[in-house]
Coordinates of C-alpha atoms in Angstrom, one line a residue:
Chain B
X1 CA -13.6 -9.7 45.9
X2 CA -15.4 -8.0 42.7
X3 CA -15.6 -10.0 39.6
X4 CA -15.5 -8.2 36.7
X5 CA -17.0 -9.7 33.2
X6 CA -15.5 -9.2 29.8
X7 CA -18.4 -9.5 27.4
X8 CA -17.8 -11.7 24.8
X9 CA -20.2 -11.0 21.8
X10 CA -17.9 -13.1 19.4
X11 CA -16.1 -10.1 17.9
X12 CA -12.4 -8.8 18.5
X13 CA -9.3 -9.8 20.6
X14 CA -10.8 -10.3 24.3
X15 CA -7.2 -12.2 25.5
X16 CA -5.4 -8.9 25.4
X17 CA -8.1 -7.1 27.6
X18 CA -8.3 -10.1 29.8
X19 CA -4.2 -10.0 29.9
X20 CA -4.1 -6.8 31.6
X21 CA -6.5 -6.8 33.6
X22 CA -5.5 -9.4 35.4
X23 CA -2.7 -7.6 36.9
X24 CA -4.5 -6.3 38.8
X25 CA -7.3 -8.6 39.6
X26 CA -7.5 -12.1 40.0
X27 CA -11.3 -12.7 39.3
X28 CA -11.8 -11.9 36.1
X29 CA -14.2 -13.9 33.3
X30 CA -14.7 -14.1 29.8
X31 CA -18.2 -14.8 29.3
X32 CA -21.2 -14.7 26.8
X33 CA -23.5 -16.7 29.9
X34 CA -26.5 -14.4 31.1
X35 CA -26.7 -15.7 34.7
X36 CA -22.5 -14.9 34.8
X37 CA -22.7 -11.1 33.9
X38 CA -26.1 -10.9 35.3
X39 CA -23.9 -11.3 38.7
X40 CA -21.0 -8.8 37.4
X41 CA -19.6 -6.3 39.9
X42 CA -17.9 -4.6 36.9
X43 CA -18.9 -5.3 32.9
X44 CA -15.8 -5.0 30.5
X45 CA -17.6 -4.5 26.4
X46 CA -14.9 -4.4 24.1
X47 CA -15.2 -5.2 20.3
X48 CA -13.8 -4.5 16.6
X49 CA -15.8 -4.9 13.5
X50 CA -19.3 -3.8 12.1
X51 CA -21.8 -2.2 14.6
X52 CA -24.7 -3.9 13.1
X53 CA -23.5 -7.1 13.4
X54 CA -22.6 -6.3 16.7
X55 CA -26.0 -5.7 18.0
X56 CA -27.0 -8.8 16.3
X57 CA -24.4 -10.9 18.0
X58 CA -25.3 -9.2 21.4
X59 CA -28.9 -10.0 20.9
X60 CA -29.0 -13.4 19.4
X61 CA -26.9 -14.5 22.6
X62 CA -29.9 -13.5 24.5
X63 CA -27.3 -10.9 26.4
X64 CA -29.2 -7.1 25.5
X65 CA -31.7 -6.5 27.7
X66 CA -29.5 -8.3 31.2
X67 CA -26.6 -5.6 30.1
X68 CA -29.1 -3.2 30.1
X69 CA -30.1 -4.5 33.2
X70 CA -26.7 -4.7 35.1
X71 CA -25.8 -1.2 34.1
X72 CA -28.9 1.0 34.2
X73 CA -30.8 -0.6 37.0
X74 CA -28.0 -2.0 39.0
X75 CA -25.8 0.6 38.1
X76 CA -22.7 -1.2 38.1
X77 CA -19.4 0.2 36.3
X78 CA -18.9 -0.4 32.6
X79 CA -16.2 0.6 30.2
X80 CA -16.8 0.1 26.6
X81 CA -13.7 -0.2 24.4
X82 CA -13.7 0.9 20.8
X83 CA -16.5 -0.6 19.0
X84 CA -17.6 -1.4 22.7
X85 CA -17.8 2.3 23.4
X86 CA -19.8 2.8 20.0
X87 CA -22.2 0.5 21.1
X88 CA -23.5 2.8 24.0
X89 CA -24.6 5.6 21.6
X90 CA -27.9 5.5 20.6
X91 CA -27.6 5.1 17.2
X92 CA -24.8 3.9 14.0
X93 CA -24.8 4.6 10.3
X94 CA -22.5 1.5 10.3
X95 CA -25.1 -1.3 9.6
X96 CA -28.1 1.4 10.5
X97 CA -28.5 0.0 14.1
X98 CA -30.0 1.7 17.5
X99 CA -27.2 0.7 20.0
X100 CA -28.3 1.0 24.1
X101 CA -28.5 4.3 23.6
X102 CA -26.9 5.3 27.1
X103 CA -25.2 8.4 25.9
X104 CA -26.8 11.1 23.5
X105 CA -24.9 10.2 21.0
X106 CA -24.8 9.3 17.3
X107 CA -22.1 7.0 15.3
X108 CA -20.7 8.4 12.3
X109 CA -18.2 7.4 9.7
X110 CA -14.7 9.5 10.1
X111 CA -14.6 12.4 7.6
X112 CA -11.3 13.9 6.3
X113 CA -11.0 16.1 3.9
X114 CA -6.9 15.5 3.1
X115 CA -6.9 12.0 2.3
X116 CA -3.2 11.8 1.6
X117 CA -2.5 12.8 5.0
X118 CA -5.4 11.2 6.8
X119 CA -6.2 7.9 6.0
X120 CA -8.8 5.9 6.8
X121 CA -8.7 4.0 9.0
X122 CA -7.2 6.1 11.5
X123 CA -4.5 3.7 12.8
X124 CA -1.7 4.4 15.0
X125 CA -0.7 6.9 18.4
X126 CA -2.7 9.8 19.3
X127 CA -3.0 12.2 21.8
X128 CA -6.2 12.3 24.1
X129 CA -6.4 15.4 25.2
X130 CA -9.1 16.1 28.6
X131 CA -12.1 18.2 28.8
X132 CA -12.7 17.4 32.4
X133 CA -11.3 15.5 35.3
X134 CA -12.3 12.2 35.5
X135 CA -11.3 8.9 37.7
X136 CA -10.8 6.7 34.4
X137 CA -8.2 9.5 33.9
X138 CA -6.9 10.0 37.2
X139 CA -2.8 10.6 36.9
X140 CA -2.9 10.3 32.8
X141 CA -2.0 14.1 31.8
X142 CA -3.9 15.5 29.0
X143 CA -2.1 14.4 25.7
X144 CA -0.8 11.1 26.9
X145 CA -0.9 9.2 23.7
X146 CA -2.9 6.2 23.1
X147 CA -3.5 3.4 20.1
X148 CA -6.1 4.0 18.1
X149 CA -8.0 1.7 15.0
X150 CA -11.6 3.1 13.8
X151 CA -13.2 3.8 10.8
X152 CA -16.6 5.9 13.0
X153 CA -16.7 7.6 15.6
X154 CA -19.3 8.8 18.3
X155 CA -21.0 12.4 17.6
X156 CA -22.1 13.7 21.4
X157 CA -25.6 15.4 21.1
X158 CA -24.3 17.1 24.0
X159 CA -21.1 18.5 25.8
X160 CA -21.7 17.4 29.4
X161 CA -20.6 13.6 29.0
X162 CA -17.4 14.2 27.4
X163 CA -14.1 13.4 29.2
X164 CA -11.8 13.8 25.9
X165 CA -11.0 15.0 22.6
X166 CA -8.8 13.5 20.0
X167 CA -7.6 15.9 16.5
X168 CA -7.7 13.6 13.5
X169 CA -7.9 16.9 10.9
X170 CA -10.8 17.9 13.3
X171 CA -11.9 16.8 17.0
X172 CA -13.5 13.8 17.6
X173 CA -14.5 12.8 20.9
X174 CA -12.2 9.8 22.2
X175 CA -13.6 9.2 25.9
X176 CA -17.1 9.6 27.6
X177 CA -18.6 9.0 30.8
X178 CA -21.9 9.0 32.6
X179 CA -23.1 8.4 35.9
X180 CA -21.2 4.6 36.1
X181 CA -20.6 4.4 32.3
X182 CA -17.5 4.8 30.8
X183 CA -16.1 4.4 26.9
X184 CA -13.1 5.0 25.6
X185 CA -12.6 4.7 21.4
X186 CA -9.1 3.7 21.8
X187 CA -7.7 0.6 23.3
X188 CA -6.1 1.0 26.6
X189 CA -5.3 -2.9 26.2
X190 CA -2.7 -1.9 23.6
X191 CA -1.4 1.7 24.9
X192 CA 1.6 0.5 27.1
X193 CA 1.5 2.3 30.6
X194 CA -0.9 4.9 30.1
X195 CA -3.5 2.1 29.4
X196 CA -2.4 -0.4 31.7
X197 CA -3.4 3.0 34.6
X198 CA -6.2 3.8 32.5
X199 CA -7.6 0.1 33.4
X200 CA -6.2 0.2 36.7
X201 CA -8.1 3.3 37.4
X202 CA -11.5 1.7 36.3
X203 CA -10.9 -1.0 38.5
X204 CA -11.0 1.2 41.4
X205 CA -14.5 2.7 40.8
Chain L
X1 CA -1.5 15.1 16.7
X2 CA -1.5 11.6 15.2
X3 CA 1.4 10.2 14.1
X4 CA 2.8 7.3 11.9
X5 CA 3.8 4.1 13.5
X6 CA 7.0 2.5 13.6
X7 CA 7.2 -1.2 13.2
X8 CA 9.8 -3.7 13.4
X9 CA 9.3 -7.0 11.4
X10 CA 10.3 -10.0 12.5
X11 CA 10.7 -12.7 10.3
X12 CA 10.6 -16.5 11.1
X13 CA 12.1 -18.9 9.7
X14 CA 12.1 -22.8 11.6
X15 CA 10.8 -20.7 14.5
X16 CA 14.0 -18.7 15.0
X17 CA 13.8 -15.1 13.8
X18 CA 16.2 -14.5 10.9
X19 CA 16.8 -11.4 8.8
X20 CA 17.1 -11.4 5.0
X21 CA 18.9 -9.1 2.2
X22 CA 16.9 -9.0 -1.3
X23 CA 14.8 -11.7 0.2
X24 CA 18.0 -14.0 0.2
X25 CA 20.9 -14.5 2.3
X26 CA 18.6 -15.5 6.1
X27 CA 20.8 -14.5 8.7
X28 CA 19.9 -16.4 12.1
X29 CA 19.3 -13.8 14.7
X30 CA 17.9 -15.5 17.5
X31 CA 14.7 -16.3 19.8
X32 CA 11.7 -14.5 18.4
X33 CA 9.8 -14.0 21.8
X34 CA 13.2 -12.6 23.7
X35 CA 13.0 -10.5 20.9
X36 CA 9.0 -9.3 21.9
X37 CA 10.1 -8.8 25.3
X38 CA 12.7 -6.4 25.0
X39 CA 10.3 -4.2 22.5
X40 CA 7.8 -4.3 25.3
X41 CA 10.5 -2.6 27.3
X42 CA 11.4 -0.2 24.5
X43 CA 7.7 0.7 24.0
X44 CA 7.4 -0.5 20.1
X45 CA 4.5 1.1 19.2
X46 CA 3.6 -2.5 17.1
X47 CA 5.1 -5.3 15.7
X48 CA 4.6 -7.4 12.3
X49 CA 5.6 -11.1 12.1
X50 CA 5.9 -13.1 9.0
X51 CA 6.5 -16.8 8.6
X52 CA 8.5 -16.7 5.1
X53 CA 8.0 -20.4 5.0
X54 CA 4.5 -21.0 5.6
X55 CA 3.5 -20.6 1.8
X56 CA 5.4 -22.4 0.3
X57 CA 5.1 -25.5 2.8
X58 CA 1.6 -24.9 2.5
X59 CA 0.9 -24.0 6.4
X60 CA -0.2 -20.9 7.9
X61 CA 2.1 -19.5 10.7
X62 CA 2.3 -21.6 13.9
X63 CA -0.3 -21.5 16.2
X64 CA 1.4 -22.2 18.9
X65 CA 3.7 -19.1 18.3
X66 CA 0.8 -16.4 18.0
X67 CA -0.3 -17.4 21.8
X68 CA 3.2 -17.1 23.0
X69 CA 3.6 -13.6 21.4
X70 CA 0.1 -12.8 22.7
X71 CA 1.1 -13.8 26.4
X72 CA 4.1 -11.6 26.1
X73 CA 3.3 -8.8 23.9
X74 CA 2.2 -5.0 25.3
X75 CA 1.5 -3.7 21.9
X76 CA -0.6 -4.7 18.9
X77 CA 0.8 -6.9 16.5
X78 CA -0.1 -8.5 13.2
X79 CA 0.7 -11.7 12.0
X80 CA 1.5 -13.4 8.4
X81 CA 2.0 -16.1 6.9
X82 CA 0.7 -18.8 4.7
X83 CA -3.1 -17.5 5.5
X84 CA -5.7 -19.2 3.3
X85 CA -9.0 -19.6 5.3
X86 CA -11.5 -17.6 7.3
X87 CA -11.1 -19.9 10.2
X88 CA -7.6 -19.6 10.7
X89 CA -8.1 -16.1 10.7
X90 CA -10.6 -16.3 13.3
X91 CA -7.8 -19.1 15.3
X92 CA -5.2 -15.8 15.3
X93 CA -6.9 -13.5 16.3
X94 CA -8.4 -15.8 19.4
X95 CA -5.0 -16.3 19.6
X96 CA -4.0 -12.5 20.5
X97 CA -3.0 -11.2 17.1
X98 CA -4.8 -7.8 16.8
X99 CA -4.4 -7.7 12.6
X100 CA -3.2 -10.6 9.9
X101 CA -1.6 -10.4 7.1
X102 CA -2.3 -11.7 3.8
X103 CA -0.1 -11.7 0.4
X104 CA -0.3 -14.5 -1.5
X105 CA -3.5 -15.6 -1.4
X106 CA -4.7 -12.1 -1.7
X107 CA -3.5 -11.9 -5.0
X108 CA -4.7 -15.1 -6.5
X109 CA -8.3 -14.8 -4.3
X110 CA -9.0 -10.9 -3.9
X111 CA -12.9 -12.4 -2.9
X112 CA -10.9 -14.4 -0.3
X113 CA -9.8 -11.1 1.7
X114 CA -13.2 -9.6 0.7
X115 CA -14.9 -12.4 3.0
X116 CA -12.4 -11.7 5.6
X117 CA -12.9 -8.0 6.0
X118 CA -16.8 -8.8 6.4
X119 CA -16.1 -11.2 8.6
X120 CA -13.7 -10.2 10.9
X121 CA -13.8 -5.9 10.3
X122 CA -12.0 -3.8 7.7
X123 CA -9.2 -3.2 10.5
X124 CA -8.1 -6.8 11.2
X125 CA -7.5 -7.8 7.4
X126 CA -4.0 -6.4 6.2
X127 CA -2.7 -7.3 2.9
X128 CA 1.4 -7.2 2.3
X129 CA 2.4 -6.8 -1.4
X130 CA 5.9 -7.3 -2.5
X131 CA 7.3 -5.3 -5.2
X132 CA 10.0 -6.1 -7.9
X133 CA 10.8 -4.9 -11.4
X134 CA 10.5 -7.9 -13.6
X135 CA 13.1 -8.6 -15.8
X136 CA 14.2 -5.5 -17.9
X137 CA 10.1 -4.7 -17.6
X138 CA 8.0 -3.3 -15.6
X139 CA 7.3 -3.2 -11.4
X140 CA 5.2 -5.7 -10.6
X141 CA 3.7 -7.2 -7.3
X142 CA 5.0 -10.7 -6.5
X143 CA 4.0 -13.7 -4.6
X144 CA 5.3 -17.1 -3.0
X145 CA 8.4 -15.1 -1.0
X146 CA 8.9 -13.4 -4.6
X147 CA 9.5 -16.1 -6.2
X148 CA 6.6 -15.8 -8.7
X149 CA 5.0 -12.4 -10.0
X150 CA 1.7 -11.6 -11.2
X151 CA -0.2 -9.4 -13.8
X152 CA -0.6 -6.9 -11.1
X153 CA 0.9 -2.9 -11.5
X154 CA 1.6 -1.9 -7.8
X155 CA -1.2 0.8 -8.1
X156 CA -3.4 -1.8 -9.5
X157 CA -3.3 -4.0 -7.1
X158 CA -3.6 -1.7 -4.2
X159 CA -6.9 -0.2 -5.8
X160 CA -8.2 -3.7 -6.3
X161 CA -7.5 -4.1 -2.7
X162 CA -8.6 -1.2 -1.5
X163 CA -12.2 -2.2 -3.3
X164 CA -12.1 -6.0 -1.1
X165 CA -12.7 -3.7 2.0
X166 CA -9.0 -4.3 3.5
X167 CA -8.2 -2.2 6.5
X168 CA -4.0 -1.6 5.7
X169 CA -1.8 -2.1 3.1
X170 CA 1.9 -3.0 3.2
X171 CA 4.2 -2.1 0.4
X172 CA 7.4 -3.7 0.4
X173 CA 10.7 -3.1 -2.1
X174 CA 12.0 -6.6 -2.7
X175 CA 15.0 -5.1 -3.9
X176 CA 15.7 -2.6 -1.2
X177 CA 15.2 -5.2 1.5
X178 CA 18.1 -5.3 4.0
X179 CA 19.9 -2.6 2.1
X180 CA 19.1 0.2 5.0
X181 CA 19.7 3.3 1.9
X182 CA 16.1 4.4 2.1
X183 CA 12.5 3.4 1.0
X184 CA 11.5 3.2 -2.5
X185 CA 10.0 7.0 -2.3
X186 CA 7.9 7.1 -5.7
X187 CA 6.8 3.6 -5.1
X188 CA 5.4 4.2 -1.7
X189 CA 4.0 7.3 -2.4
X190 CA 2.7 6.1 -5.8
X191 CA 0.4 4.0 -3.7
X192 CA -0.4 6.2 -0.8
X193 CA -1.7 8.6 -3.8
X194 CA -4.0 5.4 -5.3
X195 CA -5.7 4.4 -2.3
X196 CA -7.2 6.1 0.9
X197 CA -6.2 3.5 3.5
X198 CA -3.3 3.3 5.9
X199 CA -0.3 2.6 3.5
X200 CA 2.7 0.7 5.6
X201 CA 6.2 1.7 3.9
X202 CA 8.5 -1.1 4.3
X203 CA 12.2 -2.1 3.0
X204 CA 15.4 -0.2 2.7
X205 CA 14.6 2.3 5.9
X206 CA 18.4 2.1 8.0
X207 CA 17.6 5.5 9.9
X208 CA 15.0 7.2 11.4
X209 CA 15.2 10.4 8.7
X210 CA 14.9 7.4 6.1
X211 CA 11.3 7.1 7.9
X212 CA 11.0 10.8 8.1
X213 CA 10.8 10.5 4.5
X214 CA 8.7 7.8 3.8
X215 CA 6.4 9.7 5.8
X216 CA 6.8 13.6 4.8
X217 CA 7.4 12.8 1.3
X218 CA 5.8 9.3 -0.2
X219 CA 2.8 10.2 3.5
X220 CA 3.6 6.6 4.9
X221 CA 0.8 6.3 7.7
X222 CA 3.1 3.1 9.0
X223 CA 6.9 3.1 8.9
X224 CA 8.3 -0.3 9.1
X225 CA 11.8 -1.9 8.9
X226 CA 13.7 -5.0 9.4
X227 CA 17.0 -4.6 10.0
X228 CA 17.4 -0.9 11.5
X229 CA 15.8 -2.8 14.6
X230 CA 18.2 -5.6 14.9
X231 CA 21.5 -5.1 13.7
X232 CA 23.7 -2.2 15.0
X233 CA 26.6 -0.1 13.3
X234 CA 28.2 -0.5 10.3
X235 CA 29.5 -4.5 10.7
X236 CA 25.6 -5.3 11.4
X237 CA 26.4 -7.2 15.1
X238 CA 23.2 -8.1 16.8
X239 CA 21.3 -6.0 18.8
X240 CA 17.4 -5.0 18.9
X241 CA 16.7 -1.5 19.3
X242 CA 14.1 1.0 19.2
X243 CA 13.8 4.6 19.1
X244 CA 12.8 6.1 22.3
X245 CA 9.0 7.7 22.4
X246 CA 10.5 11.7 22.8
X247 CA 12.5 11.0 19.9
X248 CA 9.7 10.1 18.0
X249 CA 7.3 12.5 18.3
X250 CA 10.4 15.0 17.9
X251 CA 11.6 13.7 14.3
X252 CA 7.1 13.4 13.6
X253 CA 6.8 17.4 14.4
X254 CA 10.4 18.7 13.4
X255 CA 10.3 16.4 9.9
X256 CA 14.2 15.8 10.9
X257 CA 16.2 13.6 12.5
X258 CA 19.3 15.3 14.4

């Protein structure tokens, strides 16, 4: 039976991820223990708060280079979530940090130019509308709405890894994925069915 | 296209939830978490509970409650209540709560919320300010389950808020509460024009076209109510309800209600 490891770096709510996942799998850990996600079928790296701090946590706890490990080397599945999905760029103005740099991507602050309209943070239901087909996504149609809370966002350096687009004034992109790596800025954890199939669909990878 | 939420708050009171009018007059409604798991079935899109006790029997909200809601609830929620230190923040949201609210103690310690949105991200820190003409003077935010008012203009405040780094800000009529006539238009959009963050309209809202224009008019990023979402028709029997999602998105893109 796969085990699957939610990363805990000390930052966010990792109970509600946990919650849902379990119903569909049994074996499920939260852990910050090397030799635990070292032996990960599936790695779980959700998050809220500052990026730099982040990368701190993730470091002091000894935990950066076995992640890299487990997902480039051993190539095992991983969906980042929200700040989680940040972390895989290579690079955030939040805090001035190089993230695993997985994706070619940069992490910049939200820019509107209506502020009454837009506020920041964007908080609340939006539609995630697809660029291409993908598992994660498999039986979601395009626009399916999901909860969102961010202040950045990730800037692709290129089209090829992007799986959706989100319109907050302009396009942002709100779901990647390469090779065995996944990240989604919203939280399927709090999206109702949508994200309950979202998740379900990553646990069949 | 993005659109605002809609939020039912539940109040507790003794651990049942109860529903006021002018912050007076707690009407006993019933079990709080019954009450989570039939918004789970209606979809609420997220949910605000406030202990209107905690302050002033100097507690924060229970614990024990936040897990219960976090083992039942589908959608994010926020919590509030009597919140006066970085660790029970940090107890909360272990606890499930995605966002906490702060009102008091924001007002008397704006560094206090400041430390909280470093510590814990500009998102999770919420501040609730209660507005209320003083007597034959100006509006003025209030604290302690308004029963005590500061220095602080609405607008003021909210800047001064803004400026602590917190995420969302929730503006609530006093004396529109449990009155379901409408929000307090220039108020709410008084502050959504001071400030650049999310801006929560709450009390007075008895329709959805109430929230249409807390949104449209006063651009309320969060629409939320009390008693539209658990009392029904005119003699206010009990009942919690919730708009359906199709109905939403129809009154977000049409502006109207029908």
């Amino acid at each position: 039976m796969q085990k699957l490891v939610i990363i805990d770096y000390g930052m966010g709510n990792l109970r509600s991820v946990e919650k849902k996942l379990l119903n569909f799998l049994p074996n499920i850990q939260i852990s910050s223990d090397p030799g635990q996600i070292k032996e990960a079928d599936k790695l779980v790296l959700p998050g809220v708060g500052h990026f730099g701090k982040a990368v701190n946590n993730i470091k002091n706890l000894g935990l950066w280079e076995i992640i890299n490990e487990v997902v480039l080397l051993k190539k095992k599945p991983v969906l980042g979530i929200c700040l989680g999905m940040q972390l895989m760029a290579k690079y955030s103005l939040e805090g001035n940090a190089k993230g695993f740099g997985w994706f070619d991507a940069d992490v910049v602050r939200l820019k509107v130019e209506d502020n009454l309209k837009y506020k920041i943070p964007h908080m609340g239901w939006n539609n995630v509308v697809a660029v291409k087909p993908s598992i994660l996504f498999e039986e979601i149609p395009s626009n399916s709405e999901f909860y969102f809370v961010h202040t950045f966002h990730v800037k692709s350096n290129t089209q090829q890894d992007i799986l959706s687009l989100t319109d907050y004034e302009s396009f942002f992109v709100s779901a990647f994925e390469k090779d065995n790596i996944f990240g989604v800025q919203f939280h399927p954890e709090k999206s109702h069915i949508m994200g309950e199939k979202l998740l379900s669909n990553f646990l069949k990878l | 296209m993005f659109r605002p939420r809609i939020i039912p708050v539940l109040l507790l009171q003794n651990k049942g939830l109860v529903k006021s009018v002018r912050f007076k007059d707690h009407r006993y409604l019933g079990d709080p978490i019954n009450a989570v798991k039939i918004f789970n079935d209606l979809l609420a899109d997220e949910l605000v509970f406030l202990d209107i006790s905690a302050t002033k029997e100097n507690r924060a909200i229970s614990l024990d409650f936040v897990k219960k809601v976090g083992e039942e609830a589908n959608m994010p929620f926020a919590v509030g209540g009597g919140i006066t230190e970085l660790n029970q923040i940090q107890r909360l949201i272990a606890s499930g709560a995605e966002k906490v609210i702060i009102n008091s103690h924001a007002s008397k310690h704006p560094k206090f919320v400041a430390e909280a949105a470093e510590n814990f991200g500009s998102s999770t820190i919420v501040v609730c300010m209660d507005v209320k003409k003083k007597f034959l003077g100006p509006l003025r935010t209030w604290i302690m389950g308004g029963h005590k008012s500061t220095n602080y203009s609405p607008t003021d405040f909210a800047k001064k808020i803004e400026d602590q780094g917190v995420g969302e800000i929730i503006v609530q009529s006093i004396d529109l509460d449990g009155m379901m006539n409408g929000y307090d238009i220039p108020l709410i959009k008084s502050i959504s024009e001071s400030v650049t963050i999310p801006v929560v309209a709450l009390g007075g809202a008895g329709t959805l076209n109430h929230m249409a224009d807390a949104h449209f008019n006063a651009y309320a990023n969060g629409l939320a109510a009390g008693s539209m979402f658990v009392y029904h028709g005119s003699r206010k029997g009990i009942l919690v309800n919730y708009p359906n999602r199709n109905e939403i998105t129809k009154l977000f893109k049409d502006g109207i209600n029908r």
